[in-house]
PDB file of C-alpha atoms in Angstrom:
ATOM      1  CA  MET A   1      -4.917 -33.287   7.295  1.00 50.00           C
ATOM      2  CA  THR A   2      -5.728 -32.718   3.861  1.00 60.00           C
ATOM      3  CA  GLY A   3      -8.674 -32.338   1.737  1.00 69.00           C
ATOM      4  CA  PRO A   4     -12.227 -31.268   3.294  1.00 68.00           C
ATOM      5  CA  LEU A   5     -12.795 -31.872   7.169  1.00 68.00           C
ATOM      6  CA  GLY A   6      -8.532 -30.328   6.959  1.00 66.00           C
ATOM      7  CA  ASN A   7     -10.094 -27.239   4.583  1.00 71.00           C
ATOM      8  CA  VAL A   8     -12.742 -26.431   6.760  1.00 69.00           C
ATOM      9  CA  ALA A   9     -10.802 -27.181   9.906  1.00 70.00           C
ATOM     10  CA  SER A  10      -8.741 -25.009   8.198  1.00 73.00           C
ATOM     11  CA  LEU A  11     -11.605 -21.841   7.919  1.00 70.00           C
ATOM     12  CA  ALA A  12     -12.947 -22.730  11.147  1.00 71.00           C
ATOM     13  CA  ALA A  13      -9.357 -21.880  13.061  1.00 72.00           C
ATOM     14  CA  ARG A  14      -9.024 -18.313  10.986  1.00 75.00           C
ATOM     15  CA  ALA A  15     -12.783 -17.213  11.193  1.00 72.00           C
ATOM     16  CA  GLY A  16     -12.076 -18.121  15.189  1.00 69.00           C
ATOM     17  CA  GLY A  17      -8.768 -16.081  14.968  1.00 68.00           C
ATOM     18  CA  THR A  18     -10.771 -13.172  13.251  1.00 73.00           C
ATOM     19  CA  VAL A  19     -13.439 -12.939  16.024  1.00 66.00           C
ATOM     20  CA  LEU A  20     -10.532 -13.310  18.883  1.00 62.00           C
ATOM     21  CA  ARG A  21      -9.021 -10.455  17.788  1.00 69.00           C
ATOM     22  CA  GLN A  22     -12.238  -7.984  17.590  1.00 67.00           C
ATOM     23  CA  VAL A  23     -12.778  -9.031  20.908  1.00 62.00           C
ATOM     24  CA  ARG A  24      -9.791  -8.874  22.257  1.00 63.00           C
ATOM     25  CA  SER A  25      -9.444  -4.681  20.885  1.00 60.00           C
ATOM     26  CA  VAL A  26     -12.568  -3.784  22.279  1.00 56.00           C
ATOM     27  CA  PHE A  27     -11.312  -4.994  25.801  1.00 54.00           C
ATOM     28  CA  GLU A  28      -7.099  -3.528  25.258  1.00 54.00           C
ATOM     29  CA  HIS A  29      -8.956  -0.174  25.036  1.00 45.00           C
ATOM     30  CA  GLU A  30     -10.663  -0.236  28.405  1.00 47.00           C
ATOM     31  CA  ASP A  31      -7.725  -0.411  29.953  1.00 44.00           C
ATOM     32  CA  GLY A  32      -6.532   3.150  28.577  1.00 47.00           C
ATOM     33  CA  ALA A  33      -5.026   2.258  25.082  1.00 46.00           C
ATOM     34  CA  VAL A  34      -5.296   4.659  22.425  1.00 43.00           C
ATOM     35  CA  PRO A  35      -6.737   1.956  19.348  1.00 45.00           C
ATOM     36  CA  ALA A  36      -5.129   1.267  16.131  1.00 45.00           C
ATOM     37  CA  LYS A  37      -9.095   3.683  14.601  1.00 49.00           C
ATOM     38  CA  GLY A  38      -7.821   6.923  15.447  1.00 52.00           C
ATOM     39  CA  PRO A  39      -5.677   9.904  17.641  1.00 57.00           C
ATOM     40  CA  ALA A  40      -6.260  10.294  21.072  1.00 64.00           C
ATOM     41  CA  SER A  41      -7.911  13.937  19.883  1.00 78.00           C
ATOM     42  CA  GLY A  42     -10.376  11.976  17.990  1.00 84.00           C
ATOM     43  CA  TRP A  43     -10.084  14.032  15.569  1.00 91.00           C
ATOM     44  CA  LEU A  44     -10.361  12.036  11.770  1.00 92.00           C
ATOM     45  CA  VAL A  45      -9.247  13.784   8.769  1.00 92.00           C
ATOM     46  CA  VAL A  46      -9.191  13.989   4.896  1.00 92.00           C
ATOM     47  CA  SER A  47      -7.855  15.373   2.148  1.00 92.00           C
ATOM     48  CA  ILE A  48     -10.023  15.950  -0.157  1.00 93.00           C
ATOM     49  CA  TYR A  49      -9.171  16.813  -4.169  1.00 92.00           C
ATOM     50  CA  ARG A  50     -11.041  20.049  -4.114  1.00 90.00           C
ATOM     51  CA  GLU A  51      -9.682  23.722  -3.286  1.00 89.00           C
ATOM     52  CA  PRO A  52     -11.013  24.718   0.500  1.00 86.00           C
ATOM     53  CA  ALA A  53     -12.857  27.573  -1.619  1.00 86.00           C
ATOM     54  CA  GLU A  54     -14.957  24.937  -2.275  1.00 86.00           C
ATOM     55  CA  ILE A  55     -15.879  22.529   0.465  1.00 85.00           C
ATOM     56  CA  GLY A  56     -17.780  25.516   3.296  1.00 78.00           C
ATOM     57  CA  ALA A  57     -18.583  23.590   7.181  1.00 72.00           C
ATOM     58  CA  GLY A  58     -22.030  25.113   6.435  1.00 77.00           C
ATOM     59  CA  SER A  59     -22.387  23.073   3.686  1.00 82.00           C
ATOM     60  CA  LEU A  60     -21.189  20.134   4.533  1.00 87.00           C
ATOM     61  CA  PRO A  61     -22.517  16.731   2.679  1.00 90.00           C
ATOM     62  CA  ALA A  62     -25.887  14.717   3.620  1.00 90.00           C
ATOM     63  CA  PRO A  63     -23.703  12.132   6.177  1.00 91.00           C
ATOM     64  CA  LEU A  64     -22.094  14.658   8.195  1.00 91.00           C
ATOM     65  CA  ALA A  65     -24.902  17.636   7.762  1.00 90.00           C
ATOM     66  CA  ALA A  66     -27.008  15.048   9.528  1.00 91.00           C
ATOM     67  CA  TYR A  67     -24.583  14.884  12.670  1.00 91.00           C
ATOM     68  CA  GLY A  68     -25.566  18.870  12.928  1.00 89.00           C
ATOM     69  CA  ASP A  69     -24.016  20.021  16.337  1.00 89.00           C
ATOM     70  CA  ARG A  70     -22.401  16.949  17.362  1.00 92.00           C
ATOM     71  CA  ILE A  71     -19.610  17.240  15.540  1.00 92.00           C
ATOM     72  CA  GLU A  72     -16.463  19.167  15.135  1.00 92.00           C
ATOM     73  CA  THR A  73     -15.377  20.163  11.867  1.00 92.00           C
ATOM     74  CA  ARG A  74     -12.332  21.836  10.267  1.00 92.00           C
ATOM     75  CA  ILE A  75     -11.372  22.743   6.936  1.00 92.00           C
ATOM     76  CA  SER A  76      -7.407  23.361   5.960  1.00 92.00           C
ATOM     77  CA  PRO A  77      -5.461  23.290   3.077  1.00 93.00           C
ATOM     78  CA  ALA A  78      -3.818  19.975   2.757  1.00 91.00           C
ATOM     79  CA  PRO A  79       0.167  20.415   2.894  1.00 90.00           C
ATOM     80  CA  GLY A  80       1.612  21.106  -0.398  1.00 88.00           C
ATOM     81  CA  GLY A  81      -1.183  22.832  -1.939  1.00 86.00           C
ATOM     82  CA  LYS A  82      -2.712  19.099  -2.799  1.00 88.00           C
ATOM     83  CA  GLY A  83      -6.108  20.004  -2.159  1.00 92.00           C
ATOM     84  CA  THR A  84      -8.670  20.389   1.127  1.00 92.00           C
ATOM     85  CA  GLU A  85      -8.086  18.817   4.842  1.00 94.00           C
ATOM     86  CA  LEU A  86     -11.562  17.670   6.070  1.00 93.00           C
ATOM     87  CA  ALA A  87     -11.576  16.850   9.717  1.00 92.00           C
ATOM     88  CA  VAL A  88     -14.466  15.831  12.239  1.00 93.00           C
ATOM     89  CA  ARG A  89     -14.600  14.818  15.576  1.00 91.00           C
ATOM     90  CA  LEU A  90     -17.460  13.844  17.901  1.00 91.00           C
ATOM     91  CA  ARG A  91     -18.477  16.557  20.866  1.00 88.00           C
ATOM     92  CA  GLN A  92     -19.283  14.204  23.155  1.00 84.00           C
ATOM     93  CA  ARG A  93     -16.807  11.258  22.679  1.00 73.00           C
ATOM     94  CA  SER A  94     -18.437   7.999  24.594  1.00 67.00           C
ATOM     95  CA  SER A  95     -15.075   6.649  27.745  1.00 60.00           C
ATOM     96  CA  GLY A  96     -13.586   3.894  26.635  1.00 58.00           C
ATOM     97  CA  SER A  97     -15.316   0.949  29.318  1.00 55.00           C
ATOM     98  CA  ALA A  98     -18.741   2.401  28.227  1.00 55.00           C
ATOM     99  CA  ALA A  99     -18.275   2.522  25.004  1.00 56.00           C
ATOM    100  CA  ALA A 100     -16.751  -1.398  24.724  1.00 60.00           C
ATOM    101  CA  PRO A 101     -20.529  -3.063  24.532  1.00 64.00           C
ATOM    102  CA  ALA A 102     -21.356  -0.822  21.640  1.00 60.00           C
ATOM    103  CA  ARG A 103     -18.187  -1.828  19.471  1.00 59.00           C
ATOM    104  CA  LEU A 104     -19.153  -5.069  20.174  1.00 62.00           C
ATOM    105  CA  ALA A 105     -22.325  -4.944  19.701  1.00 62.00           C
ATOM    106  CA  GLY A 106     -22.581  -3.681  15.780  1.00 64.00           C
ATOM    107  CA  SER A 107     -22.905   0.593  17.376  1.00 71.00           C
ATOM    108  CA  ASP A 108     -19.582   2.631  17.730  1.00 80.00           C
ATOM    109  CA  PRO A 109     -20.578   5.820  17.411  1.00 86.00           C
ATOM    110  CA  GLN A 110     -16.712   6.505  16.304  1.00 86.00           C
ATOM    111  CA  ALA A 111     -16.697   3.885  13.096  1.00 86.00           C
ATOM    112  CA  GLU A 112     -19.559   5.481  12.853  1.00 90.00           C
ATOM    113  CA  LEU A 113     -18.347   9.045  11.836  1.00 91.00           C
ATOM    114  CA  ARG A 114     -15.158   7.566  10.227  1.00 91.00           C
ATOM    115  CA  SER A 115     -17.874   5.552   7.327  1.00 89.00           C
ATOM    116  CA  ALA A 116     -20.415   9.059   7.479  1.00 91.00           C
ATOM    117  CA  LEU A 117     -16.743  11.199   6.415  1.00 93.00           C
ATOM    118  CA  ARG A 118     -15.318   8.941   3.298  1.00 91.00           C
ATOM    119  CA  GLU A 119     -19.145   9.118   2.320  1.00 92.00           C
ATOM    120  CA  ALA A 120     -18.633  12.510   2.082  1.00 92.00           C
ATOM    121  CA  LYS A 121     -15.539  12.621   0.239  1.00 93.00           C
ATOM    122  CA  GLN A 122     -16.708  10.808  -2.816  1.00 92.00           C
ATOM    123  CA  LEU A 123     -20.053  13.456  -2.524  1.00 92.00           C
ATOM    124  CA  ILE A 124     -17.184  16.142  -2.837  1.00 92.00           C
ATOM    125  CA  GLU A 125     -15.116  14.431  -4.541  1.00 91.00           C
ATOM    126  CA  VAL A 126     -17.470  12.406  -7.485  1.00 90.00           C
ATOM    127  CA  GLY A 127     -20.937  13.179  -6.512  1.00 89.00           C
ATOM    128  CA  GLU A 128     -21.864   9.711  -5.435  1.00 89.00           C
ATOM    129  CA  VAL A 129     -20.912   7.304  -2.873  1.00 85.00           C
ATOM    130  CA  LEU A 130     -20.001   4.140  -4.570  1.00 78.00           C
ATOM    131  CA  ARG A 131     -21.113   1.097  -3.560  1.00 71.00           C
ATOM    132  CA  VAL A 132     -20.819  -2.377  -3.906  1.00 61.00           C
ATOM    133  CA  ASP A 133     -24.619  -3.761  -2.863  1.00 59.00           C
ATOM    134  CA  PRO A 134     -26.068  -6.009  -3.051  1.00 59.00           C
ATOM    135  CA  ALA A 135     -23.061  -8.178  -3.460  1.00 58.00           C
ATOM    136  CA  PRO A 136     -21.987  -9.212  -7.474  1.00 58.00           C
ATOM    137  CA  HIS A 137     -21.200 -13.084  -6.237  1.00 64.00           C
ATOM    138  CA  GLY A 138     -24.620 -14.184  -4.692  1.00 65.00           C
ATOM    139  CA  LYS A 139     -24.567 -14.971  -1.327  1.00 66.00           C
ATOM    140  CA  ARG A 140     -22.539 -16.800   0.498  1.00 61.00           C
ATOM    141  CA  ASN A 141     -22.761 -20.240   1.903  1.00 62.00           C
ATOM    142  CA  ALA A 142     -24.275 -20.742   5.286  1.00 73.00           C
ATOM    143  CA  THR A 143     -20.629 -21.812   6.735  1.00 82.00           C
ATOM    144  CA  PRO A 144     -18.915 -20.156   9.537  1.00 84.00           C
ATOM    145  CA  ALA A 145     -16.082 -19.151   7.506  1.00 81.00           C
ATOM    146  CA  GLY A 146     -18.668 -17.245   5.003  1.00 76.00           C
ATOM    147  CA  ALA A 147     -20.845 -15.817   7.790  1.00 79.00           C
ATOM    148  CA  ALA A 148     -17.658 -13.889   8.724  1.00 82.00           C
ATOM    149  CA  LEU A 149     -16.988 -13.173   5.680  1.00 77.00           C
ATOM    150  CA  GLU A 150     -20.478 -11.610   5.293  1.00 75.00           C
ATOM    151  CA  ALA A 151     -19.979  -9.802   9.106  1.00 78.00           C
ATOM    152  CA  ALA A 152     -16.622  -9.128   8.283  1.00 77.00           C
ATOM    153  CA  THR A 153     -18.348  -6.658   4.539  1.00 73.00           C
ATOM    154  CA  LYS A 154     -21.274  -5.378   6.870  1.00 73.00           C
ATOM    155  CA  ARG A 155     -18.416  -3.742   8.977  1.00 71.00           C
ATOM    156  CA  ALA A 156     -15.442  -3.437   6.743  1.00 69.00           C
ATOM    157  CA  PRO A 157     -17.106   0.729   5.491  1.00 64.00           C
ATOM    158  CA  LYS A 158     -16.968   1.446   9.345  1.00 65.00           C
ATOM    159  CA  GLY A 159     -13.113   0.391   9.974  1.00 64.00           C
ATOM    160  CA  GLY A 160     -10.391   1.231   7.986  1.00 58.00           C
ATOM    161  CA  VAL A 161      -8.174   4.477   6.806  1.00 51.00           C
ATOM    162  CA  LEU A 162      -9.800   6.991   5.642  1.00 48.00           C
TER     163      LEU A 162
END
């Protein structure tokens, strides 16, 4: 197909594939498979370009400090003397079957912690969290592809590689 109808069909197929992959990842996690999001231990680790003495477990940036006693933290020198490794994990982790509905609804504690760790890294290194909000391109058209892109953009800070 060529022309406008072909373009719409192509965009709809891509959006459907994205949704299918998201749903599949939730259900694959339920059967005991380790998700690609993090290690089985639950530790999330970032390297920070600061000396270990400059980062104290008692004075964590606001995004991590808000978790209080709900998280464990480890601060250690990074390999090769390249700064510091900051590692965090939730003390109470939900099981795969209990977490699946929450992830589908967009409420994943592990993803929220990942986002908080990413923000903490920015605050320690730069002093602020850089954001692109509102989007510089304005509002997207109300099309299936535009809606899928808006949803992916909204969810992006909680996913991906630290």
